[in-house]
mmCIF file of C-alpha atoms in Angstrom:
data_model
loop_
_atom_site.group_PDB
_atom_site.id
_atom_site.type_symbol
_atom_site.label_atom_id
_atom_site.label_comp_id
_atom_site.label_asym_id
_atom_site.label_seq_id
_atom_site.Cartn_x
_atom_site.Cartn_y
_atom_site.Cartn_z
ATOM 1 C CA UNK B 1 95.100 -34.041 37.971
ATOM 2 C CA UNK B 2 96.594 -35.142 41.242
ATOM 3 C CA UNK B 3 95.590 -38.219 43.241
ATOM 4 C CA UNK B 4 96.268 -38.516 46.965
ATOM 5 C CA UNK B 5 95.670 -41.285 49.450
ATOM 6 C CA UNK B 6 95.060 -39.791 52.884
ATOM 7 C CA UNK B 7 94.389 -41.335 56.295
ATOM 8 C CA UNK B 8 91.698 -40.106 58.731
ATOM 9 C CA UNK B 9 94.070 -37.584 60.290
ATOM 10 C CA UNK B 10 94.830 -35.897 56.962
ATOM 11 C CA UNK B 11 98.300 -37.449 56.628
ATOM 12 C CA UNK B 12 99.181 -37.932 52.949
ATOM 13 C CA UNK B 13 100.172 -41.558 52.565
ATOM 14 C CA UNK B 14 100.689 -41.617 48.815
ATOM 15 C CA UNK B 15 100.566 -39.181 45.915
ATOM 16 C CA UNK B 16 101.378 -39.271 42.201
ATOM 17 C CA UNK B 17 104.981 -38.085 42.418
ATOM 18 C CA UNK B 18 105.688 -39.248 45.992
ATOM 19 C CA UNK B 19 106.916 -35.842 47.189
ATOM 20 C CA UNK B 20 104.112 -35.040 49.592
ATOM 21 C CA UNK B 21 104.188 -38.524 51.137
ATOM 22 C CA UNK B 22 107.991 -38.288 51.642
ATOM 23 C CA UNK B 23 107.589 -34.832 53.204
ATOM 24 C CA UNK B 24 104.936 -36.162 55.618
ATOM 25 C CA UNK B 25 102.544 -33.508 54.305
ATOM 26 C CA UNK B 26 99.076 -33.235 55.752
ATOM 27 C CA UNK B 27 95.773 -31.945 54.461
ATOM 28 C CA UNK B 28 94.149 -29.277 56.662
ATOM 29 C CA UNK B 29 91.554 -30.763 59.009
ATOM 30 C CA UNK B 30 88.918 -28.287 57.769
ATOM 31 C CA UNK B 31 89.465 -29.474 54.189
ATOM 32 C CA UNK B 32 89.217 -33.095 55.330
ATOM 33 C CA UNK B 33 85.931 -32.435 57.143
ATOM 34 C CA UNK B 34 84.553 -30.588 54.121
ATOM 35 C CA UNK B 35 85.406 -33.483 51.822
ATOM 36 C CA UNK B 36 83.895 -35.978 54.300
ATOM 37 C CA UNK B 37 80.622 -34.050 54.538
ATOM 38 C CA UNK B 38 80.172 -32.954 50.904
ATOM 39 C CA UNK B 39 82.243 -35.468 49.008
ATOM 40 C CA UNK B 40 83.664 -32.665 46.844
ATOM 41 C CA UNK B 41 84.723 -29.063 47.153
ATOM 42 C CA UNK B 42 87.512 -26.530 46.905
ATOM 43 C CA UNK B 43 90.437 -27.041 49.253
ATOM 44 C CA UNK B 44 93.742 -25.195 49.592
ATOM 45 C CA UNK B 45 96.947 -27.222 49.302
ATOM 46 C CA UNK B 46 100.312 -25.466 49.100
ATOM 47 C CA UNK B 47 98.342 -22.187 48.978
ATOM 48 C CA UNK B 48 96.736 -23.202 45.670
ATOM 49 C CA UNK B 49 92.970 -23.722 45.458
ATOM 50 C CA UNK B 50 92.122 -27.198 44.190
ATOM 51 C CA UNK B 51 88.780 -28.713 43.297
ATOM 52 C CA UNK B 52 88.767 -32.056 45.044
ATOM 53 C CA UNK B 53 86.491 -35.032 45.362
ATOM 54 C CA UNK B 54 86.967 -37.847 47.766
ATOM 55 C CA UNK B 55 85.964 -41.464 48.255
ATOM 56 C CA UNK B 56 86.476 -43.666 51.310
ATOM 57 C CA UNK B 57 88.520 -46.860 51.035
ATOM 58 C CA UNK B 58 88.207 -49.312 53.881
ATOM 59 C CA UNK B 59 90.593 -52.238 53.743
ATOM 60 C CA UNK B 60 90.654 -54.173 56.975
ATOM 61 C CA UNK B 61 91.524 -51.729 59.740
ATOM 62 C CA UNK B 62 92.744 -49.100 57.305
ATOM 63 C CA UNK B 63 90.294 -46.282 56.768
ATOM 64 C CA UNK B 64 91.765 -44.160 54.014
ATOM 65 C CA UNK B 65 90.431 -41.694 51.517
ATOM 66 C CA UNK B 66 91.319 -41.354 47.847
ATOM 67 C CA UNK B 67 91.273 -37.699 46.893
ATOM 68 C CA UNK B 68 91.322 -36.661 43.262
ATOM 69 C CA UNK B 69 92.271 -33.019 42.795
ATOM 70 C CA UNK B 70 92.522 -30.617 39.928
ATOM 71 C CA UNK B 71 93.510 -26.926 40.072
ATOM 72 C CA UNK B 72 90.384 -24.845 40.515
ATOM 73 C CA UNK B 73 91.307 -22.577 37.597
ATOM 74 C CA UNK B 74 91.399 -25.576 35.235
ATOM 75 C CA UNK B 75 88.015 -26.812 36.463
ATOM 76 C CA UNK B 76 86.305 -23.471 35.911
ATOM 77 C CA UNK B 77 88.175 -22.497 32.719
ATOM 78 C CA UNK B 78 85.693 -24.223 30.347
ATOM 79 C CA UNK B 79 82.819 -22.515 32.160
ATOM 80 C CA UNK B 80 84.521 -19.130 31.861
ATOM 81 C CA UNK B 81 85.154 -19.822 28.174
ATOM 82 C CA UNK B 82 81.499 -20.663 27.617
ATOM 83 C CA UNK B 83 80.400 -17.528 29.458
ATOM 84 C CA UNK B 84 82.844 -15.380 27.465
ATOM 85 C CA UNK B 85 81.746 -16.859 24.125
ATOM 86 C CA UNK B 86 78.089 -16.449 25.142
ATOM 87 C CA UNK B 87 78.586 -12.825 26.132
ATOM 88 C CA UNK B 88 80.522 -12.084 22.940
ATOM 89 C CA UNK B 89 77.797 -13.779 20.881
ATOM 90 C CA UNK B 90 75.089 -11.796 22.642
ATOM 91 C CA UNK B 91 77.025 -8.574 22.035
ATOM 92 C CA UNK B 92 77.441 -9.386 18.338
ATOM 93 C CA UNK B 93 73.764 -10.319 17.972
ATOM 94 C CA UNK B 94 72.729 -7.169 19.808
ATOM 95 C CA UNK B 95 74.949 -5.109 17.497
ATOM 96 C CA UNK B 96 73.434 -6.770 14.432
ATOM 97 C CA UNK B 97 69.926 -6.142 15.796
ATOM 98 C CA UNK B 98 70.706 -2.456 16.374
ATOM 99 C CA UNK B 99 72.155 -2.079 12.864
ATOM 100 C CA UNK B 100 69.095 -3.794 11.354
ATOM 101 C CA UNK B 101 66.757 -1.632 13.431
ATOM 102 C CA UNK B 102 68.505 1.565 12.320
ATOM 103 C CA UNK B 103 68.521 0.423 8.673
ATOM 104 C CA UNK B 104 64.808 -0.483 8.694
ATOM 105 C CA UNK B 105 63.750 2.713 10.457
ATOM 106 C CA UNK B 106 65.786 4.837 8.029
ATOM 107 C CA UNK B 107 64.170 3.150 5.045
ATOM 108 C CA UNK B 108 60.744 3.640 6.563
ATOM 109 C CA UNK B 109 61.431 7.271 7.496
ATOM 110 C CA UNK B 110 62.725 8.031 3.974
ATOM 111 C CA UNK B 111 59.546 6.563 2.514
ATOM 112 C CA UNK B 112 57.356 8.616 4.837
ATOM 113 C CA UNK B 113 59.382 11.766 4.042
ATOM 114 C CA UNK B 114 58.793 11.187 0.308
ATOM 115 C CA UNK B 115 55.108 10.690 0.992
ATOM 116 C CA UNK B 116 55.058 13.896 3.026
ATOM 117 C CA UNK B 117 56.754 15.813 0.183
ATOM 118 C CA UNK B 118 54.203 14.436 -2.276
ATOM 119 C CA UNK B 119 51.375 15.534 0.039
ATOM 120 C CA UNK B 120 52.835 19.072 0.147
ATOM 121 C CA UNK B 121 53.063 19.071 -3.670
ATOM 122 C CA UNK B 122 49.435 17.986 -3.869
ATOM 123 C CA UNK B 123 48.512 20.775 -1.465
ATOM 124 C CA UNK B 124 50.116 23.297 -3.841
ATOM 125 C CA UNK B 125 48.084 21.854 -6.699
ATOM 126 C CA UNK B 126 50.974 20.005 -8.315
ATOM 127 C CA UNK B 127 50.681 16.356 -9.194
ATOM 128 C CA UNK B 128 54.021 14.632 -8.414
ATOM 129 C CA UNK B 129 55.141 11.573 -10.315
ATOM 130 C CA UNK B 130 53.762 8.325 -8.909
ATOM 131 C CA UNK B 131 56.067 6.431 -6.572
ATOM 132 C CA UNK B 132 56.322 2.781 -5.704
ATOM 133 C CA UNK B 133 56.578 2.152 -1.989
ATOM 134 C CA UNK B 134 57.649 -1.265 -0.717
ATOM 135 C CA UNK B 135 55.589 -0.849 2.419
ATOM 136 C CA UNK B 136 52.071 -1.875 1.471
ATOM 137 C CA UNK B 137 50.375 0.613 3.780
ATOM 138 C CA UNK B 138 52.433 3.554 2.475
ATOM 139 C CA UNK B 139 51.664 2.531 -1.098
ATOM 140 C CA UNK B 140 47.942 2.417 -0.258
ATOM 141 C CA UNK B 141 48.165 5.846 1.422
ATOM 142 C CA UNK B 142 49.964 7.287 -1.615
ATOM 143 C CA UNK B 143 47.278 5.831 -3.886
ATOM 144 C CA UNK B 144 44.515 7.300 -1.681
ATOM 145 C CA UNK B 145 46.139 10.753 -1.661
ATOM 146 C CA UNK B 146 46.456 10.714 -5.455
ATOM 147 C CA UNK B 147 42.867 9.564 -5.859
ATOM 148 C CA UNK B 148 41.633 12.375 -3.585
ATOM 149 C CA UNK B 149 43.807 14.903 -5.456
ATOM 150 C CA UNK B 150 42.468 13.734 -8.830
ATOM 151 C CA UNK B 151 38.937 13.891 -7.491
ATOM 152 C CA UNK B 152 39.512 17.427 -6.161
ATOM 153 C CA UNK B 153 41.074 18.538 -9.457
ATOM 154 C CA UNK B 154 38.102 17.135 -11.381
ATOM 155 C CA UNK B 155 35.667 18.880 -9.035
ATOM 156 C CA UNK B 156 37.636 22.104 -9.311
ATOM 157 C CA UNK B 157 37.562 21.870 -13.107
ATOM 158 C CA UNK B 158 33.822 21.152 -12.998
ATOM 159 C CA UNK B 159 33.279 24.089 -10.625
ATOM 160 C CA UNK B 160 35.277 26.378 -12.948
ATOM 161 C CA UNK B 161 33.241 25.191 -15.889
ATOM 162 C CA UNK B 162 29.968 25.700 -13.998
ATOM 163 C CA UNK B 163 31.205 29.093 -12.819
ATOM 164 C CA UNK B 164 31.974 30.146 -16.416
ATOM 165 C CA UNK B 165 28.525 29.005 -17.533
ATOM 166 C CA UNK B 166 26.875 30.923 -14.693
ATOM 167 C CA UNK B 167 28.962 34.030 -15.370
ATOM 168 C CA UNK B 168 27.999 33.816 -19.035
ATOM 169 C CA UNK B 169 24.298 33.619 -18.078
ATOM 170 C CA UNK B 170 24.651 36.531 -15.674
ATOM 171 C CA UNK B 171 26.422 38.549 -18.379
ATOM 172 C CA UNK B 172 23.730 37.614 -20.861
ATOM 173 C CA UNK B 173 20.939 38.698 -18.586
ATOM 174 C CA UNK B 174 22.571 41.886 -17.390
ATOM 175 C CA UNK B 175 23.794 43.017 -20.836
ATOM 176 C CA UNK B 176 21.157 42.127 -23.380
#
């Protein structure tokens, strides 16, 4: 942090180390006007951007300004650090979300593939071993498919039995 005392013309009257005052250094008029109008802003001194704020001191006929300056890079560094940490955190959270999404969808797709394989087995007339699905809806669908398959197998067995009885009656009537 650097503190300057400057007159209305921009002449540096005093500074922390006394170098600028001994060298009769001056602040640019544009920087002085900016500080007068806004009270704070970025000014260039020795070709280095400084963030400066100013306050008027009136003692008798003296109309001076106290200017407190800090290198612009040091003022914005905490902000840049916060932005960097925020962006890194967002990237990490986004990565975690993508990994979780992929993991969940793979688990769900594996479960639906198993259910699809069981449905194909049921179509061929085979009764696959019961499975336990963690997804409630898939478990209910598996249970419904098995119930329908059992019902169809029972009806098929009943139809075969009825068919045998009818064939026996037809045989009995055609071949006395």
